[in-house]
Tab-separated table of N, CA, C and O in Angstrom:
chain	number	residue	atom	x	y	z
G	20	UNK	N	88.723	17.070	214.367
G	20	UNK	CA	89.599	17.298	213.248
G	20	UNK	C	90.125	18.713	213.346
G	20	UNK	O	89.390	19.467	213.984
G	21	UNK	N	91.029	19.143	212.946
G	21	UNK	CA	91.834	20.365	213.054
G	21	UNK	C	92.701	20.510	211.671
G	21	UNK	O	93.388	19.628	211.156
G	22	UNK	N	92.487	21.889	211.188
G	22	UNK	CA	93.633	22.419	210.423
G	22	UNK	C	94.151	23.527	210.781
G	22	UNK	O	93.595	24.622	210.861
G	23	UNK	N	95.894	23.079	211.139
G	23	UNK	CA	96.369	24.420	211.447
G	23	UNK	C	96.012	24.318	212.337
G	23	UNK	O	95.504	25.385	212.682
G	24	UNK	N	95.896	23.217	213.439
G	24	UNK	CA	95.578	23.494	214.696
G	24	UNK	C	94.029	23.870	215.281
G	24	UNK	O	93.605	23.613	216.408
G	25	UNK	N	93.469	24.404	214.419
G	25	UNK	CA	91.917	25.028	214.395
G	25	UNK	C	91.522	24.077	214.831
G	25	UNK	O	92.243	23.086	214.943
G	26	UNK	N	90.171	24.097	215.235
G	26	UNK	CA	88.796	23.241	214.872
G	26	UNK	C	88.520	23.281	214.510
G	26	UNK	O	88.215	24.453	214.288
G	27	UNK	N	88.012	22.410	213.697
G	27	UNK	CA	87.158	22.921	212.331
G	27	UNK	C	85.734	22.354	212.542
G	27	UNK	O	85.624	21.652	213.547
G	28	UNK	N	84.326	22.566	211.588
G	28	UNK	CA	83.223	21.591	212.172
G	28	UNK	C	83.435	20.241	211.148
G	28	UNK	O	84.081	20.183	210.102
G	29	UNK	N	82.576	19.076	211.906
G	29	UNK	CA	82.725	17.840	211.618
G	29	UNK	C	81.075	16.943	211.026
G	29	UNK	O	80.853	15.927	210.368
G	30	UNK	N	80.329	17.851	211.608
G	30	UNK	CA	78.849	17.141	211.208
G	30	UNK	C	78.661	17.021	209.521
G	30	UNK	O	78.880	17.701	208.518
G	31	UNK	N	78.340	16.250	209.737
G	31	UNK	CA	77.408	15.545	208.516
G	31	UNK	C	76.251	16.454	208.100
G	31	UNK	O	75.301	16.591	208.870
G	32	UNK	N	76.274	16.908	207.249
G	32	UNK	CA	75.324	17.631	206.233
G	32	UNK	C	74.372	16.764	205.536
G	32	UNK	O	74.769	15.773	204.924
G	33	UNK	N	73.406	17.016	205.585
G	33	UNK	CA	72.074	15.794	204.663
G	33	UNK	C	72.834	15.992	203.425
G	33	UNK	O	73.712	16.811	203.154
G	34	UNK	N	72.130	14.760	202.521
G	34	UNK	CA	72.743	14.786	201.305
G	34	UNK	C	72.167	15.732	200.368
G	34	UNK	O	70.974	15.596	200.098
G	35	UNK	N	72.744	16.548	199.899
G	35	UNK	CA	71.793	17.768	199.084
G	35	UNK	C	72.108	17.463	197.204
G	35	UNK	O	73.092	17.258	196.494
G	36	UNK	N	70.542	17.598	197.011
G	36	UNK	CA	70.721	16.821	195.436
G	36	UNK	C	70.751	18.073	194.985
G	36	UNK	O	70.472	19.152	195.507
G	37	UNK	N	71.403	17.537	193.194
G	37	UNK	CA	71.775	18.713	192.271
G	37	UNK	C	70.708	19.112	192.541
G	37	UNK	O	69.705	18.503	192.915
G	38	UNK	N	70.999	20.830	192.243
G	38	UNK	CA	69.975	21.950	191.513
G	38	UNK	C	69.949	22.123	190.492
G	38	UNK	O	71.060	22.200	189.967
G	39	UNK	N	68.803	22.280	189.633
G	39	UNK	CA	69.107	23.299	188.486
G	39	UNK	C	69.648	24.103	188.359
G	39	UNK	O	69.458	24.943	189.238
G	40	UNK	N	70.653	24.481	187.297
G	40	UNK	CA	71.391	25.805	187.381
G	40	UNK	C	72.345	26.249	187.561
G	40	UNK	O	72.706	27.384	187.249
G	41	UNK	N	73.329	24.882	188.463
G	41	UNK	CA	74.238	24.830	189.072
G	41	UNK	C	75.249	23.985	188.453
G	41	UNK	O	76.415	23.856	188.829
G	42	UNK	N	74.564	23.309	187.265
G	42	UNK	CA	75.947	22.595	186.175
G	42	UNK	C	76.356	23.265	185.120
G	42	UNK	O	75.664	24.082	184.512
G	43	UNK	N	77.447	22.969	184.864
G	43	UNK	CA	78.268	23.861	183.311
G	43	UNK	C	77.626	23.609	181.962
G	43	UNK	O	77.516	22.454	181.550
G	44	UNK	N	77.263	24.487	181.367
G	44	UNK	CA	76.976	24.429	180.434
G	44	UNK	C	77.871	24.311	179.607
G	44	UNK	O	78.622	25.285	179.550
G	45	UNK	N	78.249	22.880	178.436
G	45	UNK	CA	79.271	22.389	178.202
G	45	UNK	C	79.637	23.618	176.386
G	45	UNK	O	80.486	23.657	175.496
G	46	UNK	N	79.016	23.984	176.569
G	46	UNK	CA	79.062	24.952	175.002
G	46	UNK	C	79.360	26.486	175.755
G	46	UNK	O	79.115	27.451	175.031
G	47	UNK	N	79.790	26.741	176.938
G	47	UNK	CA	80.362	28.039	177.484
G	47	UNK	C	81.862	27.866	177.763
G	47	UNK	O	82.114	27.437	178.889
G	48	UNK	N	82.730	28.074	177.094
G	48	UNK	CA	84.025	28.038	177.141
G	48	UNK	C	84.240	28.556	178.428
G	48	UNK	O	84.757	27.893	179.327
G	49	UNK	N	83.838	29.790	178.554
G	49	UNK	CA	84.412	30.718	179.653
G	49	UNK	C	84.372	30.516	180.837
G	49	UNK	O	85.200	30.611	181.743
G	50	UNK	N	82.888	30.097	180.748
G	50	UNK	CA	82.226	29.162	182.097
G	50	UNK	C	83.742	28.303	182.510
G	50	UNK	O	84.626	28.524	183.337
G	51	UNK	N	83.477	27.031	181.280
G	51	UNK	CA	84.104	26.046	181.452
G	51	UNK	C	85.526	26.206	182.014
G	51	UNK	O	85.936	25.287	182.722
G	52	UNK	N	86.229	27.128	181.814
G	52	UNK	CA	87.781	27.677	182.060
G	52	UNK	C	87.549	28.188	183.785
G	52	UNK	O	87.902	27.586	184.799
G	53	UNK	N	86.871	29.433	183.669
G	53	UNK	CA	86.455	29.848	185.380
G	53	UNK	C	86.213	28.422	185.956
G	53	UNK	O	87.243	28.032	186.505
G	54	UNK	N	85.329	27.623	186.012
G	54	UNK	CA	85.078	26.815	186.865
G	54	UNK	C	86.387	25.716	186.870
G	54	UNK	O	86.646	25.069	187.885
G	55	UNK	N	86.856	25.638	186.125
G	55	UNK	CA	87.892	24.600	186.417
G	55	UNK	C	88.997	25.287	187.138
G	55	UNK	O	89.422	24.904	188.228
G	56	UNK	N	89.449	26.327	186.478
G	56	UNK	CA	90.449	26.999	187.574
G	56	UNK	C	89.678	27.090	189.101
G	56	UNK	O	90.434	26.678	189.981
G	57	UNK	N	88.930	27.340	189.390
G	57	UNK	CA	88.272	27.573	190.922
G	57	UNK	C	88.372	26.061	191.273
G	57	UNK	O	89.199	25.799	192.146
G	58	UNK	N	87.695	25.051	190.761
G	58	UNK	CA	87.909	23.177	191.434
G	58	UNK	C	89.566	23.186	191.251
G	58	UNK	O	90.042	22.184	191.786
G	59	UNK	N	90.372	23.872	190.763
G	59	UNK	CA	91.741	23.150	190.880
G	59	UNK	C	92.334	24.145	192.261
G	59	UNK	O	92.743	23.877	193.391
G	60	UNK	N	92.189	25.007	191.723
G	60	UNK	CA	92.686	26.036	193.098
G	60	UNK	C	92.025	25.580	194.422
G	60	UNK	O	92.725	25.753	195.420
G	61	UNK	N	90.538	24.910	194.654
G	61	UNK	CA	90.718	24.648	195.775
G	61	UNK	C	90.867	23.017	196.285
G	61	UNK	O	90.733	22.481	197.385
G	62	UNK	N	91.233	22.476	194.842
G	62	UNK	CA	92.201	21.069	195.412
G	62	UNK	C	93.433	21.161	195.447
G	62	UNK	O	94.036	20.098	195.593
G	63	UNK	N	94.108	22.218	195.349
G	63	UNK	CA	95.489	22.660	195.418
G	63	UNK	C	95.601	23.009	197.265
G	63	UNK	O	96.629	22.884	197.932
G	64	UNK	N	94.017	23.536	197.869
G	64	UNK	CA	94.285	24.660	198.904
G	64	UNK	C	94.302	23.130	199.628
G	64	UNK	O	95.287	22.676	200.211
G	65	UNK	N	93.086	22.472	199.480
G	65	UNK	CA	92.727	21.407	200.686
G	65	UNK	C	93.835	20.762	200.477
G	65	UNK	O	94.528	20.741	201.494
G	66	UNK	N	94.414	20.088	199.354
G	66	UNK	CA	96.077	19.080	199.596
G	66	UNK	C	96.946	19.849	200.323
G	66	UNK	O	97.406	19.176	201.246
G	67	UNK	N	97.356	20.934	200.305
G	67	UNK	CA	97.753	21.816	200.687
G	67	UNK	C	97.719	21.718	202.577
G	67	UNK	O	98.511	21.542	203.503
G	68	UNK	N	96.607	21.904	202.409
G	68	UNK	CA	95.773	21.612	203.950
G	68	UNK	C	96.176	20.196	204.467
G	68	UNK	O	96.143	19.904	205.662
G	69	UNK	N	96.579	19.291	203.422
G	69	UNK	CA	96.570	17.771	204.313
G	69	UNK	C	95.082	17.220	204.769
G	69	UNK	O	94.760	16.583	205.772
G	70	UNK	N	94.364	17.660	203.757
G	70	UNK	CA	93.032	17.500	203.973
G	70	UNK	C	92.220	16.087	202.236
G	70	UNK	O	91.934	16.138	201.040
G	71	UNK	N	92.242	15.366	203.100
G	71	UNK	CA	91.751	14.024	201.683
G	71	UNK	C	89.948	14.920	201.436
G	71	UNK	O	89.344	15.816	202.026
G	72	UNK	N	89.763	14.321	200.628
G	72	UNK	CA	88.235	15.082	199.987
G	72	UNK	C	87.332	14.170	200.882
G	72	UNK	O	86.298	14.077	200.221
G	73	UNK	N	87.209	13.628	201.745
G	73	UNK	CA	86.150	12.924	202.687
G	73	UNK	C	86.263	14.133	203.800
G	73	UNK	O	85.365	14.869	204.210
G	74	UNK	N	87.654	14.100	204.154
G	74	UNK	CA	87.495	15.166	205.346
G	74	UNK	C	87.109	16.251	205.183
G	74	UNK	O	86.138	16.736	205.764
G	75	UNK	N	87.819	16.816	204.353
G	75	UNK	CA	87.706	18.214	203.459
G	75	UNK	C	85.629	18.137	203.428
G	75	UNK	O	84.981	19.116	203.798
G	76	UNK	N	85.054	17.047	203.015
G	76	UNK	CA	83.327	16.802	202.968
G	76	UNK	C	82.479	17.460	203.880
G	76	UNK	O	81.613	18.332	203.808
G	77	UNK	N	83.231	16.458	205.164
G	77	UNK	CA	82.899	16.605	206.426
G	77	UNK	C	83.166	17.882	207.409
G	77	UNK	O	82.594	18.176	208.459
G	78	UNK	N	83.999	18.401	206.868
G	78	UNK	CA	84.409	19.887	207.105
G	78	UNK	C	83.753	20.853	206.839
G	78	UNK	O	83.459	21.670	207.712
G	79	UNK	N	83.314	21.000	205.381
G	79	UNK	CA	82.558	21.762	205.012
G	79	UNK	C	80.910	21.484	204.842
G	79	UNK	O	80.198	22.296	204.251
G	80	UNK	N	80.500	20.512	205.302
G	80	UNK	CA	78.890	19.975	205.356
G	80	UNK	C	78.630	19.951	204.130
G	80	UNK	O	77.670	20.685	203.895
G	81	UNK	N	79.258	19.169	202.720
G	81	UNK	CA	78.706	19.041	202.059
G	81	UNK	C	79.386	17.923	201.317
G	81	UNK	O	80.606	17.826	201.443
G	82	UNK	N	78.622	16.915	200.423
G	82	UNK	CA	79.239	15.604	200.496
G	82	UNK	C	80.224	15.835	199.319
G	82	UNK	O	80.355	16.784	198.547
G	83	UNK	N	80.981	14.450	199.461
G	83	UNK	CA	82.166	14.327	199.392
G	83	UNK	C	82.260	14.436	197.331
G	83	UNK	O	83.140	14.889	196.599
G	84	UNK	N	80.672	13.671	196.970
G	84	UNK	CA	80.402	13.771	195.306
G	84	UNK	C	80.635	15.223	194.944
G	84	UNK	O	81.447	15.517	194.068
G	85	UNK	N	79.850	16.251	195.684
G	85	UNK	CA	79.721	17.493	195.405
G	85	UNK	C	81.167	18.213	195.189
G	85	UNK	O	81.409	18.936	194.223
G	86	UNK	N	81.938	17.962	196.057
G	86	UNK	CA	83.197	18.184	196.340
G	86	UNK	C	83.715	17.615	194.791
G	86	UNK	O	83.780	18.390	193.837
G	87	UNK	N	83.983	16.526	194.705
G	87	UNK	CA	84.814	15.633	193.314
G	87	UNK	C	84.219	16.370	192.440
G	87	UNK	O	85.034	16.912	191.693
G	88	UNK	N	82.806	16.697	192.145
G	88	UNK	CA	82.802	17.525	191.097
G	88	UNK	C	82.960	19.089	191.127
G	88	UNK	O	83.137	19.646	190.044
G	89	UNK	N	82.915	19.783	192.180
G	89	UNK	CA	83.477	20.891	192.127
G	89	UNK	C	85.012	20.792	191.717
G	89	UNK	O	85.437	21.322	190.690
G	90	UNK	N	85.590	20.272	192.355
G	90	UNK	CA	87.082	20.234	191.880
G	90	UNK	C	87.606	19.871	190.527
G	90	UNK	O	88.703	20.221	190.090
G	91	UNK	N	86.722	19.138	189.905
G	91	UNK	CA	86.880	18.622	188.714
G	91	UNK	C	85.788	19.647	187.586
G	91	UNK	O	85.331	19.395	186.471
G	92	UNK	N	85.687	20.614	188.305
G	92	UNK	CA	85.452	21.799	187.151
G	92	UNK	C	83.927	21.211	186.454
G	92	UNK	O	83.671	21.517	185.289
G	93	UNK	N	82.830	20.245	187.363
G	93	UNK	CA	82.008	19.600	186.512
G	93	UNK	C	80.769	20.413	187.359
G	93	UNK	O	79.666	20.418	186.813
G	94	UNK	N	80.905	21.063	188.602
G	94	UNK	CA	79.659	21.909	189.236
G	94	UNK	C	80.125	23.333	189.573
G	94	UNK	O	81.237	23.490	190.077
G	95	UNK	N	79.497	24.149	189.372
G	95	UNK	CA	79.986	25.570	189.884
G	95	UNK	C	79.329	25.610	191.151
G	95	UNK	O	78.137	25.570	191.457
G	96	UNK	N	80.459	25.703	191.867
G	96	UNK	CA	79.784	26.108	193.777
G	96	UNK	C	79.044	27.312	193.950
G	96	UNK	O	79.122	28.260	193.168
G	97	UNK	N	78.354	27.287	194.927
G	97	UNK	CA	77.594	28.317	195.396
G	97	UNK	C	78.645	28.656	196.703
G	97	UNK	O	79.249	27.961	197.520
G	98	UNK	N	78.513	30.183	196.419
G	98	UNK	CA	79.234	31.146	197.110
G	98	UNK	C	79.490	30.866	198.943
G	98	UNK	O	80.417	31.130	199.708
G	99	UNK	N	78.023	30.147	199.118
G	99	UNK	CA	78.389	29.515	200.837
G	99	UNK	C	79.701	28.399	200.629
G	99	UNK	O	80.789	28.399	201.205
G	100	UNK	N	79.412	27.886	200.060
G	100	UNK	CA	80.224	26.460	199.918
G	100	UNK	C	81.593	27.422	199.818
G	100	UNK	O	82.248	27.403	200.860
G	101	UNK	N	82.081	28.168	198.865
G	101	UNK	CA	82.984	29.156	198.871
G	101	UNK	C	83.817	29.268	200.170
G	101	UNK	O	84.868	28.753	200.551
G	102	UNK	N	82.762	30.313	200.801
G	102	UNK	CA	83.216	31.017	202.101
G	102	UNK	C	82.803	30.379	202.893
G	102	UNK	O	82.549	31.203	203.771
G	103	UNK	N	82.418	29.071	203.400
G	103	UNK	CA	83.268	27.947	204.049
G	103	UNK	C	84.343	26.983	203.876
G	103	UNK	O	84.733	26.356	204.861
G	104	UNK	N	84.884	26.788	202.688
G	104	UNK	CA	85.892	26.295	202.022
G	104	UNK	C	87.313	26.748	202.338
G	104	UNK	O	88.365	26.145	202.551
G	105	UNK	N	86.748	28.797	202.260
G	105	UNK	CA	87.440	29.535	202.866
G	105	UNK	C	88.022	29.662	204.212
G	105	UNK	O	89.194	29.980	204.410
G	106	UNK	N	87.032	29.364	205.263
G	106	UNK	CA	87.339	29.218	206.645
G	106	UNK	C	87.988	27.753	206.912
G	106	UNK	O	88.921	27.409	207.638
G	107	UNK	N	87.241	27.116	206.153
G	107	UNK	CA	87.734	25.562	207.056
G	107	UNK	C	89.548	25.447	206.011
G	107	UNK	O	90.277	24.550	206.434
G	108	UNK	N	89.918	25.985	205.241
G	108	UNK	CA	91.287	25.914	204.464
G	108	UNK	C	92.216	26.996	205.364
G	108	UNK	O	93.446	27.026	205.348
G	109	UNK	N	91.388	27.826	206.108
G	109	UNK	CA	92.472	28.930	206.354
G	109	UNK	C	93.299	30.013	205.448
G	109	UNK	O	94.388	30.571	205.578
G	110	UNK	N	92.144	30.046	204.359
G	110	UNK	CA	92.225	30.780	203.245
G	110	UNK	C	92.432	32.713	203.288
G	110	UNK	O	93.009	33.385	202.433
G	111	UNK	N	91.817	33.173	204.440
G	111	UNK	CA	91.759	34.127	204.344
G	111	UNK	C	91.085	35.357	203.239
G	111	UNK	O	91.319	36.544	203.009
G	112	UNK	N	90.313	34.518	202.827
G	112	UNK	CA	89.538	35.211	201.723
G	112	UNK	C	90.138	35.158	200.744
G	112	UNK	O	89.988	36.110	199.977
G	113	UNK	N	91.072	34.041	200.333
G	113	UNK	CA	91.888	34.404	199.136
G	113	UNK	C	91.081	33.269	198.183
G	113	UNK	O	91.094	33.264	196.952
G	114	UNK	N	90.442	32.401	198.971
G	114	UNK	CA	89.796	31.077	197.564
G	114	UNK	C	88.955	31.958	196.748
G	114	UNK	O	88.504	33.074	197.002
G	115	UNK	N	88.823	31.072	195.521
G	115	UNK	CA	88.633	32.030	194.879
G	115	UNK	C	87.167	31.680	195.020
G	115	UNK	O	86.671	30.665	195.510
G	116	UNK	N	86.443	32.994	194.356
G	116	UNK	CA	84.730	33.299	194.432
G	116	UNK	C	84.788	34.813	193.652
G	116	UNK	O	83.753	35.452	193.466
């Protein structure tokens, strides 16, 4: 798979279950606003990319659920997931984190 010509990686990541800690707390507005702008900005980057959320999964080693709810403002990513999101989009450090 390639974006932009790149290579990007393709392996399969084990399936990694929620953490504690890592869902929105639905009574934090602020939360709730940050995290949704960050899942829209980077389903803006990957469409952008020509990248469907399976590939976009498989790209970044982490499954494809994790993904739907990051984007949908329902998990706050951890900063790896970030700055690989970053590399495999061709972001240049601009996604947000």
């Amino acid at each position: 798979m390639s974006v932009d010509g790149e290579a990007v990686r393709v392996e399969v990541a084990a399936a990694q279950p929620d953490e504690p800690g890592w869902e929105i707390d639905p009574d934090d507005d602020w939360a709730l606003a940050v995290v949704a702008t960050v899942g829209r900005q980077l389903r803006l980057r990957r469409e952008a990319a020509g990248l469907r959320v399976g590939e976009f999964a498989v790209a970044v080693g982490y499954g494809e659920d994790l993904v739907y709810k990051i984007e949908g403002g329902k998990r706050i990513p951890r900063p790896e997931f970030l700055d690989t999101a970053d590399e495999v989009l061709g972001a240049g450090g601009s996604s947000p984190r």
